[in-house]
Coordinates of C-alpha atoms in Angstrom, one line a residue:
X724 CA 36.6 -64.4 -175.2
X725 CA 33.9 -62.0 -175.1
X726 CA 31.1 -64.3 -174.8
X727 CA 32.1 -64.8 -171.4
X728 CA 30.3 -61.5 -170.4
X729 CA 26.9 -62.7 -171.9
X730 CA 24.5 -65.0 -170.7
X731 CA 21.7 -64.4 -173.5
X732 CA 21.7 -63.4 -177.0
X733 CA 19.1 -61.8 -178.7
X734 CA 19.8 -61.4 -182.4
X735 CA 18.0 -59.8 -185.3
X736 CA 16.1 -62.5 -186.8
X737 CA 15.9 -60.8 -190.5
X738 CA 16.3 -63.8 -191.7
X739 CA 17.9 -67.1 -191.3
X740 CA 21.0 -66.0 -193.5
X741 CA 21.2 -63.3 -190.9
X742 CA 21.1 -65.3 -187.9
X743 CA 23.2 -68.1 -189.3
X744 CA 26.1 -65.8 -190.0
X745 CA 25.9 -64.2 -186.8
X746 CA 26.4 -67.6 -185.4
X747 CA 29.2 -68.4 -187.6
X748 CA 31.1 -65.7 -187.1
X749 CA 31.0 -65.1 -183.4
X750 CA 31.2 -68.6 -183.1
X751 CA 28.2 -69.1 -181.0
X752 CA 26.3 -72.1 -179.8
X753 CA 23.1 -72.9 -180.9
X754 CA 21.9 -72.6 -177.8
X755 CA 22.6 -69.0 -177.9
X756 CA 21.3 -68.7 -181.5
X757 CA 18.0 -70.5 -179.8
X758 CA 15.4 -67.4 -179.1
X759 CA 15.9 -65.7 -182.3
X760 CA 15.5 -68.8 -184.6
X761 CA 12.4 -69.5 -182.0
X762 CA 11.0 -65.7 -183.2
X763 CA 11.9 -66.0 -187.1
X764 CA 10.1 -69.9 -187.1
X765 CA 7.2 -68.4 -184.9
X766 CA 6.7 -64.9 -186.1
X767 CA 9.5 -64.2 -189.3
X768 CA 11.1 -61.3 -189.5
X769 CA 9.4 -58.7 -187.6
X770 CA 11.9 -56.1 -188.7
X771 CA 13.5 -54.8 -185.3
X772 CA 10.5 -55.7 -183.0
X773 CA 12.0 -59.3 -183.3
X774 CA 14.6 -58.4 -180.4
X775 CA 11.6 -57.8 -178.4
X776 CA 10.1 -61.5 -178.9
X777 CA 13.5 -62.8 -178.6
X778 CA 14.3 -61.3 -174.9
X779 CA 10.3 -62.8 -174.1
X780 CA 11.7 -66.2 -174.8
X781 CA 14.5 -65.5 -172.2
X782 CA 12.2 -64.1 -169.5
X783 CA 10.0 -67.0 -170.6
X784 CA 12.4 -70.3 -170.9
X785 CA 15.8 -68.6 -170.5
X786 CA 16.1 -69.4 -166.9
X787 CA 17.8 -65.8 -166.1
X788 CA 19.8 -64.8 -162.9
X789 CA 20.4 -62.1 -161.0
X790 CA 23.7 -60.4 -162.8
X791 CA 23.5 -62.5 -165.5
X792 CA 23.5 -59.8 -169.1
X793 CA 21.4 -60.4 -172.4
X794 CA 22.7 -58.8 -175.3
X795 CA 20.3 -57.4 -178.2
X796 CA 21.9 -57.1 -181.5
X797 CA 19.7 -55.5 -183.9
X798 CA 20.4 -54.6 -188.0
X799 CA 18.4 -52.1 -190.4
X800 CA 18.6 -50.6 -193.9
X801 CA 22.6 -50.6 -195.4
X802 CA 25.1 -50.2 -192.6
X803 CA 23.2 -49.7 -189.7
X804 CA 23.6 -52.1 -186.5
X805 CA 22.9 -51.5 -182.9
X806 CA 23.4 -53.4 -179.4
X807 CA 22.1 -52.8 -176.1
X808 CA 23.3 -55.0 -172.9
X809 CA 20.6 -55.7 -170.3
X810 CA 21.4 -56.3 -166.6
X811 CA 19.1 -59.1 -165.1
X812 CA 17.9 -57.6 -161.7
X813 CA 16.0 -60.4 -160.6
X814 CA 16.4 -64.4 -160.8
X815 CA 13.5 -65.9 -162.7
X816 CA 11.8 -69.2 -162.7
X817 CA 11.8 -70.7 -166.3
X818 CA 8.2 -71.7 -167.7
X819 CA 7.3 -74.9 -166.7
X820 CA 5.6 -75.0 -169.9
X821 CA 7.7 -76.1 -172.7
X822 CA 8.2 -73.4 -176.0
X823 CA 5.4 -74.4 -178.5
X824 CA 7.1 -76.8 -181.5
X825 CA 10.3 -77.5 -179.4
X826 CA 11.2 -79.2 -182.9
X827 CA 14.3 -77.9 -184.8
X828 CA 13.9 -74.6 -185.7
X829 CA 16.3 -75.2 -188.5

């Protein structure tokens, strides 16, 4: 199970469709699908600056460790995808201020 190897999950949020079928068919949690639906609700789809916003909610309220990897899965015009894994080089405190509308995202 490659999930195994990442902690946090950065995906294009182009769109709920877009995130949603991510989710499905990697079978993630919704924890994982968490920062990008938290960007689309917050900011829509930002084109491929919302992987950016996305991997601020991690260093924000993803409570990263040291080791621990984020990957960045980003899509663009017909058959174009790309992914970048991050190394965490330092453990971070999580905000102790909650995301603004904690409330479903869905």
């Amino acid at each position: 199970d490659f999930k195994r190897g990442i902690d946090h999950w950065c995906i294009h949020a182009g769109g709920r469709a877009v995130v949603d079928g991510i989710v499905k068919n990697l079978k993630l949690s919704p924890s994982h699908a968490e920062p990008s639906r938290y960007t689309l609700y917050h900011y829509g789809n930002t084109s491929s600056s919302s992987i950016w916003y996305e991997l601020d909610y991690i260093r924000r309220y993803g409570n990263q460790k040291r080791g621990q990897r984020v990957l960045q899965v980003a899509f663009g015009s017909g058959f174009k995808c790309n992914t970048a894994v991050w190394l965490c080089l330092k453990t971070t405190s999580p905000s102790t201020v909650p995301p603004p509308a904690t409330a479903s995202f869905e």
